[in-house]
Coordinates of C-alpha atoms in Angstrom, one line a residue:
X1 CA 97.4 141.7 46.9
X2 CA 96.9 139.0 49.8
X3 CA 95.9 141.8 52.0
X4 CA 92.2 141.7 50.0
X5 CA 91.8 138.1 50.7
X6 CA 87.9 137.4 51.7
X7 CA 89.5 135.5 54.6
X8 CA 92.1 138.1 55.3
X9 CA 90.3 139.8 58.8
X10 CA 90.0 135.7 59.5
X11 CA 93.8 135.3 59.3
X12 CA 94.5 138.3 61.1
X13 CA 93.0 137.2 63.9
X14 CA 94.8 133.8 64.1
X15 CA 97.7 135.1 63.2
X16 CA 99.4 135.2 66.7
X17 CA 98.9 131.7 67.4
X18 CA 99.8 130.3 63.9
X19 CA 103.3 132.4 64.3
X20 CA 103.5 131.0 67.9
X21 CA 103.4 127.2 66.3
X22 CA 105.5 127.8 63.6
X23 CA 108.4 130.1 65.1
X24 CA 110.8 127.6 65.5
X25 CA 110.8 125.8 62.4
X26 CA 110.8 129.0 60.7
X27 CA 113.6 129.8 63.0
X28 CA 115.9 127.0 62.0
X29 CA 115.1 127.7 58.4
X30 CA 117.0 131.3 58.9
X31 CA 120.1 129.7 60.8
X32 CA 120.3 127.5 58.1
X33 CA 120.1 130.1 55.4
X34 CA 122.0 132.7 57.8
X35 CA 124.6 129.4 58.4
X36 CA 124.7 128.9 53.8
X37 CA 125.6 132.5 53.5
X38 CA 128.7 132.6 56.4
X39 CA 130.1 130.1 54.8
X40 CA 130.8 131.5 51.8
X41 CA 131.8 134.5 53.1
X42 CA 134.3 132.2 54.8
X43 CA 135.2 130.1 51.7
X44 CA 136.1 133.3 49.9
X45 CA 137.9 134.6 52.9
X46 CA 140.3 131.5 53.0
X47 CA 140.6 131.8 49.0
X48 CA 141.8 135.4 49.0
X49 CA 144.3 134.0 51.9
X50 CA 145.8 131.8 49.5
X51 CA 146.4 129.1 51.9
X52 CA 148.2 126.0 51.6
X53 CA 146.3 122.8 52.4
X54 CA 147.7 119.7 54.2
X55 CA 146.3 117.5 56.3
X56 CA 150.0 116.3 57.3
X57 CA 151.2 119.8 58.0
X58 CA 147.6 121.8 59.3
X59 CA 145.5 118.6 59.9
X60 CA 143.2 120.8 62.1
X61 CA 142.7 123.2 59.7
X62 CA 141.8 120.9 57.0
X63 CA 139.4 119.4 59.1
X64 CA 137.7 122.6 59.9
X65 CA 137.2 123.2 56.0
X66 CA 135.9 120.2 55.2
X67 CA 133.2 119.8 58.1
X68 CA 132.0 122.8 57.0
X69 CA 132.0 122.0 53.1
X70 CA 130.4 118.5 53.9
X71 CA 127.8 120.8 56.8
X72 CA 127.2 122.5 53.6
X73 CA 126.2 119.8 51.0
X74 CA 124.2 117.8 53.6
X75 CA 122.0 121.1 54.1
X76 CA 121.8 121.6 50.8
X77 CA 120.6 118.0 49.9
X78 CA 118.3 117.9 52.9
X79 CA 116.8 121.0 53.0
X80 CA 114.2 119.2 49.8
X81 CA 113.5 116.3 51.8
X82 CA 112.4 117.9 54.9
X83 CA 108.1 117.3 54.7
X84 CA 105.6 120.3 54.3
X85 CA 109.0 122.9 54.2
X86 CA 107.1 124.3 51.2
X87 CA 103.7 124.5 53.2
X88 CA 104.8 126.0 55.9
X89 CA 106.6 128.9 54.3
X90 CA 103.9 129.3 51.9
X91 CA 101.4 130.0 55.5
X92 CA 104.4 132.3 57.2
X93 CA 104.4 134.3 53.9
X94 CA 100.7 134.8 53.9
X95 CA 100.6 135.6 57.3
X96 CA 102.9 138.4 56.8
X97 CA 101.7 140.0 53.9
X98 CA 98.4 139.9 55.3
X99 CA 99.3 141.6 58.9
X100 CA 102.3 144.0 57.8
X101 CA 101.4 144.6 54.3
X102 CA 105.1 143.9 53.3
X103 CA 107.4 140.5 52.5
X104 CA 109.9 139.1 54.6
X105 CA 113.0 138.9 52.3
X106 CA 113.9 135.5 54.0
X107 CA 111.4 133.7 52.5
X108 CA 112.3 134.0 48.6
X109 CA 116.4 133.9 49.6
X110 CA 115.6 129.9 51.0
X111 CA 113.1 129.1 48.7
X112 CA 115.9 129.6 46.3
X113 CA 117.3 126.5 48.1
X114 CA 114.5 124.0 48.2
X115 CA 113.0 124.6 44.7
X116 CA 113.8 122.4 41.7
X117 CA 114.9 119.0 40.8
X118 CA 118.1 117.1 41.7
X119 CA 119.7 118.3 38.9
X120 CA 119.4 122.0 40.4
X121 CA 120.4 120.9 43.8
X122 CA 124.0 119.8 42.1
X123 CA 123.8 123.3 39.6
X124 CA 123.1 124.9 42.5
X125 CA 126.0 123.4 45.1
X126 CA 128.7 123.5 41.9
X127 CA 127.9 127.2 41.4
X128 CA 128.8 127.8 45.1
X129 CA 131.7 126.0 45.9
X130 CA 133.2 124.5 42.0
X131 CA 135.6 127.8 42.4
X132 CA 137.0 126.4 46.0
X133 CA 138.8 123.3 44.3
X134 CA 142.1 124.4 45.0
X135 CA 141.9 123.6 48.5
X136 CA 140.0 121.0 48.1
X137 CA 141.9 119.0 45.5
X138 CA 144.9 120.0 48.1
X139 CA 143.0 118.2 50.9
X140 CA 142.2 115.0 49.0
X141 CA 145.3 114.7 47.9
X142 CA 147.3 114.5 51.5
X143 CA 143.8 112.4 52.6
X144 CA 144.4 109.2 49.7
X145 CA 147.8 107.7 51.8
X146 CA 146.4 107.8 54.8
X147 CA 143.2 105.9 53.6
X148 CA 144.9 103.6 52.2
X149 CA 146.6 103.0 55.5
X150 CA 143.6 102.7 57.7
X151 CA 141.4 100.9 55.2
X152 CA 143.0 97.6 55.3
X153 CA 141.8 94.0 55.8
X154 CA 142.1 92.1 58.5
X155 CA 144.3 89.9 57.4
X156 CA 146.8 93.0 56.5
X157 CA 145.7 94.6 60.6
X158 CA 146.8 90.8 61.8
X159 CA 150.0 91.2 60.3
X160 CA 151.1 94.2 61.4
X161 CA 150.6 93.2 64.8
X162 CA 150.3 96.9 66.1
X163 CA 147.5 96.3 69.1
X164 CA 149.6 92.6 70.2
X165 CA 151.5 93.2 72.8
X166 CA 152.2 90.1 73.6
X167 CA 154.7 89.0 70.7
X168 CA 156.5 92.8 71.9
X169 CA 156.3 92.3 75.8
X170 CA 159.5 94.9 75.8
X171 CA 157.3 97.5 74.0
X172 CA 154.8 97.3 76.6
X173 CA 155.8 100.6 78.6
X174 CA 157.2 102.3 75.6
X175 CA 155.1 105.3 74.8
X176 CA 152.8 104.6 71.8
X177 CA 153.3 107.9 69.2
X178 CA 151.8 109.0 66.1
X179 CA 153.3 111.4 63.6
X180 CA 149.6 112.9 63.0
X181 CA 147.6 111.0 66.2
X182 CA 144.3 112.6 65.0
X183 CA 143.8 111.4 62.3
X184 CA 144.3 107.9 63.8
X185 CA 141.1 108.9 65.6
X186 CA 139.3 110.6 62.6
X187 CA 136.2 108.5 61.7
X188 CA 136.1 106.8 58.6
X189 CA 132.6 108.2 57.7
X190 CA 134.1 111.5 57.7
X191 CA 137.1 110.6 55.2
X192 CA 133.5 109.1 53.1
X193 CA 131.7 112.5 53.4
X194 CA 135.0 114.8 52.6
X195 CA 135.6 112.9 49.6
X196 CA 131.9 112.7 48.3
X197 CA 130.8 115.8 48.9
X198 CA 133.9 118.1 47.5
X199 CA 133.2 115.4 44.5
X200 CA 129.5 116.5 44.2
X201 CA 130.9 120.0 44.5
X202 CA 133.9 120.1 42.0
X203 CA 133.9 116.9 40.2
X204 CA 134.9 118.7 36.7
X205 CA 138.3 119.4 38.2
X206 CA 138.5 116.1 40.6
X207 CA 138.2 113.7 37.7
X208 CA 141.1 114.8 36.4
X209 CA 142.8 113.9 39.4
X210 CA 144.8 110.7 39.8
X211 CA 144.9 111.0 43.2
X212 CA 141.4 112.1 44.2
X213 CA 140.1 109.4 41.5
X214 CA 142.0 106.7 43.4
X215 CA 140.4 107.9 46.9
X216 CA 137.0 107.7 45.7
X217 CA 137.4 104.5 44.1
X218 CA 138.5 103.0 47.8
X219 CA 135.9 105.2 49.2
X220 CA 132.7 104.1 47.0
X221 CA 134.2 100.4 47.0
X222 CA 134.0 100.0 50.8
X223 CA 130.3 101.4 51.3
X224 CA 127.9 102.8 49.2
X225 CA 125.5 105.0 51.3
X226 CA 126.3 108.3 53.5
X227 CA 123.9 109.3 56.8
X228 CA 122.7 113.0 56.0
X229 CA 121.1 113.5 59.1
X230 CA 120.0 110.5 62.0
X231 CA 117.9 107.8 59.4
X232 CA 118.6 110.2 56.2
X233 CA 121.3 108.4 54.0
X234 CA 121.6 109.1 50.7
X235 CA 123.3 107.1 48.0
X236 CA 127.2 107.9 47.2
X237 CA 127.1 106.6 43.9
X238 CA 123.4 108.8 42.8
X239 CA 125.8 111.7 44.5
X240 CA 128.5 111.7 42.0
X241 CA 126.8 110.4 39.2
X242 CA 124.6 113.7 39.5
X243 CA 127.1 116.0 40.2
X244 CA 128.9 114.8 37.0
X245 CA 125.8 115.2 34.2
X246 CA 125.4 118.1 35.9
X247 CA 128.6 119.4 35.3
X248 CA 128.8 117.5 32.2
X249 CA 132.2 115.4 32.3
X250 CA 133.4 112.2 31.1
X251 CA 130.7 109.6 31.8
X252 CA 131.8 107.3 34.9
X253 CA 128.7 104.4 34.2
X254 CA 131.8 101.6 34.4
X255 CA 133.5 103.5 37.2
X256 CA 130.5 103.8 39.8
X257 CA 129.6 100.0 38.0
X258 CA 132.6 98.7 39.5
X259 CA 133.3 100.6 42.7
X260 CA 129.2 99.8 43.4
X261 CA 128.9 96.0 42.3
X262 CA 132.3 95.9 45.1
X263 CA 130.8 97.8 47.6
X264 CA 127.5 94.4 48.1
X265 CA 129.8 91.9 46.9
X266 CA 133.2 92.1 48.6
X267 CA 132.8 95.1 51.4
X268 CA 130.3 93.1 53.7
X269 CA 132.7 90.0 54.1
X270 CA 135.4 92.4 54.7
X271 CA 133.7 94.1 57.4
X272 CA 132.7 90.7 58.8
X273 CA 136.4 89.6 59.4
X274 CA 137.5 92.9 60.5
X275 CA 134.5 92.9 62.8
X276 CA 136.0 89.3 64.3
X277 CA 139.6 90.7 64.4
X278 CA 137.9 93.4 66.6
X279 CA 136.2 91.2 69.0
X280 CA 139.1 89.4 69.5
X281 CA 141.5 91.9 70.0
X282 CA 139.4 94.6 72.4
X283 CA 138.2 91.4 74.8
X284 CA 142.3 91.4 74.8
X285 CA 143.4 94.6 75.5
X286 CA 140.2 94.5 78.2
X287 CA 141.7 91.8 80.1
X288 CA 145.1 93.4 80.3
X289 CA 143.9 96.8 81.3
X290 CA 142.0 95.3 84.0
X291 CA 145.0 93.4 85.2
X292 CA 147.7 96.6 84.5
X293 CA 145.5 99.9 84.6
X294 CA 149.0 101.5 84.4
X295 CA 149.4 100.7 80.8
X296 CA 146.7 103.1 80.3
X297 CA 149.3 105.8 80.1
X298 CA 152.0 104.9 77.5
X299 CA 149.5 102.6 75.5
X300 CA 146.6 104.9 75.6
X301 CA 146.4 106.4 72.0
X302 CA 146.7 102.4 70.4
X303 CA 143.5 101.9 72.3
X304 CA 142.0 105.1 71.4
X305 CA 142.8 103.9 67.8
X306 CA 141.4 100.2 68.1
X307 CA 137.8 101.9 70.0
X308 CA 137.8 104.2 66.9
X309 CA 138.2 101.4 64.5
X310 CA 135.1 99.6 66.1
X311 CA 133.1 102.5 66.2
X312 CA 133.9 103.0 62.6
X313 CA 132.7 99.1 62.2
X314 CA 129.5 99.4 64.3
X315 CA 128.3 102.3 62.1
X316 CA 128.9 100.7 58.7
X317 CA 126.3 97.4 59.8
X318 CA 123.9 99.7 61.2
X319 CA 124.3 102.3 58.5
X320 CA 123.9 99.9 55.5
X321 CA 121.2 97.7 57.1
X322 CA 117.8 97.9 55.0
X323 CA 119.4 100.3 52.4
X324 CA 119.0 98.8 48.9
X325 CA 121.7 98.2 46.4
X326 CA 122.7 101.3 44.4
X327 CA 121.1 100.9 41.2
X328 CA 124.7 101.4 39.4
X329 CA 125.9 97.9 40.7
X330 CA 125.4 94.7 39.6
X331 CA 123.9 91.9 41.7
X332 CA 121.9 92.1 45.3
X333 CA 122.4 92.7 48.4
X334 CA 122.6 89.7 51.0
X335 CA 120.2 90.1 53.8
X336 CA 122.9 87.5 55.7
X337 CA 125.8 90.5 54.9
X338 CA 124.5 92.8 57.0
X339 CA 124.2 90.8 60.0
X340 CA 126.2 89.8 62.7
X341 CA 125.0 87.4 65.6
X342 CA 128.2 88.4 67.8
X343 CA 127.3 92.3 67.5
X344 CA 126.3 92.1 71.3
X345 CA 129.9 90.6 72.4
X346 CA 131.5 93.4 70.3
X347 CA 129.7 95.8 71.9
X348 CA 130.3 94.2 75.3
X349 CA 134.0 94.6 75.1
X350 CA 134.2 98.3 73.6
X351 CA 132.1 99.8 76.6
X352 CA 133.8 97.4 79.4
X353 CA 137.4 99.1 77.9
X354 CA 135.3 102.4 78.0
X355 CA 134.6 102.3 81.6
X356 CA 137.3 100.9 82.2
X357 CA 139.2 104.3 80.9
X358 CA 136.5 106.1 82.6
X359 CA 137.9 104.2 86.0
X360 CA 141.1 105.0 85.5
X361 CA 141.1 108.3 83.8
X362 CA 144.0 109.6 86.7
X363 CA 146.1 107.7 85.4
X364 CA 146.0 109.4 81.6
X365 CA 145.9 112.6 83.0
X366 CA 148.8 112.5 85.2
X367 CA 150.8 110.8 82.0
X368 CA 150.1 113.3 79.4
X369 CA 150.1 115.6 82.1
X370 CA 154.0 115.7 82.4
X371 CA 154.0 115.3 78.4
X372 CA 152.9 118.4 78.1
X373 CA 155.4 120.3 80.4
X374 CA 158.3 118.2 79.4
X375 CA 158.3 116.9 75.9
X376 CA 155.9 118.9 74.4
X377 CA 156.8 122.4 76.4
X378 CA 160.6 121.4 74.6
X379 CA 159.4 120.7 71.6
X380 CA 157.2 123.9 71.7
X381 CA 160.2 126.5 72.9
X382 CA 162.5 124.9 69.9
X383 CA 160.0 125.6 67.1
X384 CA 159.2 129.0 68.4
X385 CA 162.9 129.5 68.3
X386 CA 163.1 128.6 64.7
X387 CA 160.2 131.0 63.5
X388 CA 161.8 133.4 60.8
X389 CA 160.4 136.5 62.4
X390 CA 158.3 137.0 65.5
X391 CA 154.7 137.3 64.0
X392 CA 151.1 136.3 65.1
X393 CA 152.4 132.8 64.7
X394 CA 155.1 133.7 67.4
X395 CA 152.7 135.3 70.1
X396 CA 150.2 132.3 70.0
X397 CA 153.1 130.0 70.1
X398 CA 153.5 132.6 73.9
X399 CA 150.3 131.8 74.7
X400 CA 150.7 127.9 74.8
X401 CA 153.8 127.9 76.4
X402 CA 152.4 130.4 79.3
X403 CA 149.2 127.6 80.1
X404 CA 151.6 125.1 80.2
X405 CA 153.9 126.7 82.7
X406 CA 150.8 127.4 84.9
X407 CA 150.2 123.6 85.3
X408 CA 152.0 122.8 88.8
X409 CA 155.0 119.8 87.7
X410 CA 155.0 119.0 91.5
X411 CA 151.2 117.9 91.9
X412 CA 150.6 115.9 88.8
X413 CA 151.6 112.7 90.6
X414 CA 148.8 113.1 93.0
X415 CA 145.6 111.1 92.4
X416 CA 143.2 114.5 92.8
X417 CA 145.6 116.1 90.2
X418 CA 143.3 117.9 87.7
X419 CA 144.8 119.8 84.7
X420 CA 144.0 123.3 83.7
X421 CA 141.5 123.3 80.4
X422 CA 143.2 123.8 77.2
X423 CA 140.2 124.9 74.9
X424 CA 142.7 128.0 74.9
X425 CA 145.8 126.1 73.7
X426 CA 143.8 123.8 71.0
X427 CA 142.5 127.4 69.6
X428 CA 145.6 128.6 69.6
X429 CA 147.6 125.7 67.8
X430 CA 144.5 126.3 65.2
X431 CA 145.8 129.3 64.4
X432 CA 149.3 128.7 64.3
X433 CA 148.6 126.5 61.5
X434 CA 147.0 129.2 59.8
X435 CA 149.3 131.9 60.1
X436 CA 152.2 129.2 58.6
X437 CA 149.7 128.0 56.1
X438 CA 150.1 131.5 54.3
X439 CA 152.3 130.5 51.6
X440 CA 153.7 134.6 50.7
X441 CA 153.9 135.2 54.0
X442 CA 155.3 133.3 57.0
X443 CA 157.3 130.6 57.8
X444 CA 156.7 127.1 55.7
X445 CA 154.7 125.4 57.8
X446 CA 156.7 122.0 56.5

């Protein structure tokens, strides 16, 4: 019984202050645990839904479930690594057997989560979320086409010739449009982190997946380290090469070999020339918005897409700079790969084409403006019209249309236009793709 401690009237007496000084550590510990337990409540809510997952049908909603599976992991691989965690809990649980006589149930319940090795961090994360593959395997398996459309050399980007405008000069006021123009924007990291992380959580039925297999082969190929949290990383290859003894399936030694020994060997130079195609491009497009700011409005998602791209760039140098080789590949890392003396000039360009959106934001506003109470308000009434019976889906479908009826058509063109917020609409659209992702129920979302 702590409460017979020789020291015990000592601690008493402190106790205010050492409570004070520890509240909000001790605080974040319980939103964390209190943040581990909602979602699995929400996991198994969406598994009893039976929902169909596709990031080509319900990207949003896909997106939601996977932020908050790879939320999950990082707090789960993190939580160990956070210094004198252990200590600290050890002096709150003192303290409060000594004052109240009684044990605060929080302790023990996150203890659970920092104890053991790294084999019971992966026991631990398979035992929570291994039974959640369906949707996962579903959302890998819509994600592989897509990355393997964005992760391209820049040779293959030079070809295409999407951001040139120059060999099109007819397409210039054509309206740039994307079939699914998020995930255009979606950072590259995240596709990493997605695919890792549901890897480390149900590798036993991913590994059996052509598809998924093929995504984390591109994914562990192009980089080989994930940030957990600001200067945490932790290595992609020691993630699934843990989760799988863990879960004890086929050995992958020559898989993560050859993925690994690709990631130090042929990645860097790959990033290097898509880093030059970059700089090259954006001081382009930065010259020509300056000299038309109108193309702002029909171009505006390509150059969305190109400042994503070198955002996606930046990161990986700075991300895999002073972060040794993964011990699964074969040769070094060059100190030379993970440098570039013309960083500065790529940054240069990406915030003058940043400002220079910020100058001329008017001009995006008033364009998607009368978008949305043209096209999309069209587009909106005839899939609302097509609904099979007038459910939830139907009246959220109401609610959109009825914000973008308030928006005045007959002020847009003026430069002090400002449009109404559409937190409201964005929610709403989330749940339309929920209600249609209920394969028994509604309408097909497809």
């Amino acid at each position: 019984n702590l409460m017979n401690l020789p020291n015990a009237a000592h601690v008493r007496a402190n106790a205010p202050d050492i409570l004070k000084d520890i509240k909000i550590p001790i605080d974040m510990l319980r939103d964390l645990l209190d943040f581990k337990e909602r979602s699995l409540e929400l996991f198994n809510i969406i598994a009893a839904a039976q929902l169909e997952f596709d990031l080509n049908c319900n990207y949003d909603m896909c997106r939601l479930y996977m932020e908050i599976l790879s939320l999950y992991s990082q707090v789960i691989f993190l939580l160990p690594r956070v210094q004198d965690v252990k200590v600290m809990l050890g002096v709150y649980h003192v303290i409060m057997e000594v004052t109240t006589g009684t044990v605060d149930t929080f302790v023990p319940r996150i203890c659970n989560l920092i104890q053991g090795n790294e084999s019971a961090l992966f026991k631990r994360l398979q035992e929570d979320l291994s039974i959640f593959h369906r949707p996962i395997t579903q959302i890998l398996t819509s994600l592989l086409p897509h990355a393997q459309r964005r992760m391209i050399s820049a040779e293959a980007l030079q070809n295409q010739n999407t951001f040139n405008l120059f060999n099109n000069p007819n397409l210039m006021r054509t309206a740039t449009q994307y079939n699914l123009p998020a995930l255009e924007f979606t950072s590259l990291d995240n596709f990493a982190k997605w695919t890792v992380f549901s890897f480390a959580a149900c590798v036993g039925t991913l590994v059996n997946n052509e598809d998924a297999m093929s995504l984390l082969r591109m994914i562990l190929s192009d980089q080989h380290c994930l940030s957990l949290f600001r200067e945490e990383v932790i290595s992609m290859a020691q993630v699934v090469e843990g989760a799988a003894k863990t879960a004890k399936v086929p050995k992958l030694e020559k898989f993560l070999s050859e993925t690994c020994t690709a990631a130090i060997t042929t990645s860097p130079g790959q990033h290097r020339a898509r880093r030059e195609f970059l700089r090259t491009t954006l001081k382009e497009w930065h010259h020509l918005v300056s000299d038309q700011p109108g193309l702002l409005g029909p171009k505006f998602p390509l150059i969305l897409q190109l400042m994503a791209m070198t955002k996606d760039e930046i990161n990986w140098l700075f991300k895999h700079q002073d972060v040794p080789a993964p011990k699964q590949a074969k040769g070094k890392i060059h100190a030379e790969d993970n440098q570039d003396p013309h960083l500065a000039e790529l940054l240069f360009y990406q915030m003058r084409l940043n400002m220079a959106n910020r100058k001329h934001n008017y001009i995006v506003r008033r364009y998607y403006s009368d978008f949305l109470i043209n096209f999309d308000r069209e587009n909106i009434t005839a899939n609302r019209a097509a609904l099979v019976n007038e459910g939830d889906e139907y009246g959220c479908l109401e609610s959109i249309l009825s914000v973008l009826d308030s928006i005045p058509g007959d002020k847009i063109a003026s430069k002090d236009f400002k449009p109404p917020l559409l937190a409201s609409v964005r929610l709403d659209w989330i749940r339309v793709q929920i209600f249609l992702s209920q394969s028994p129920l509604g309408t097909p979302i497809k």
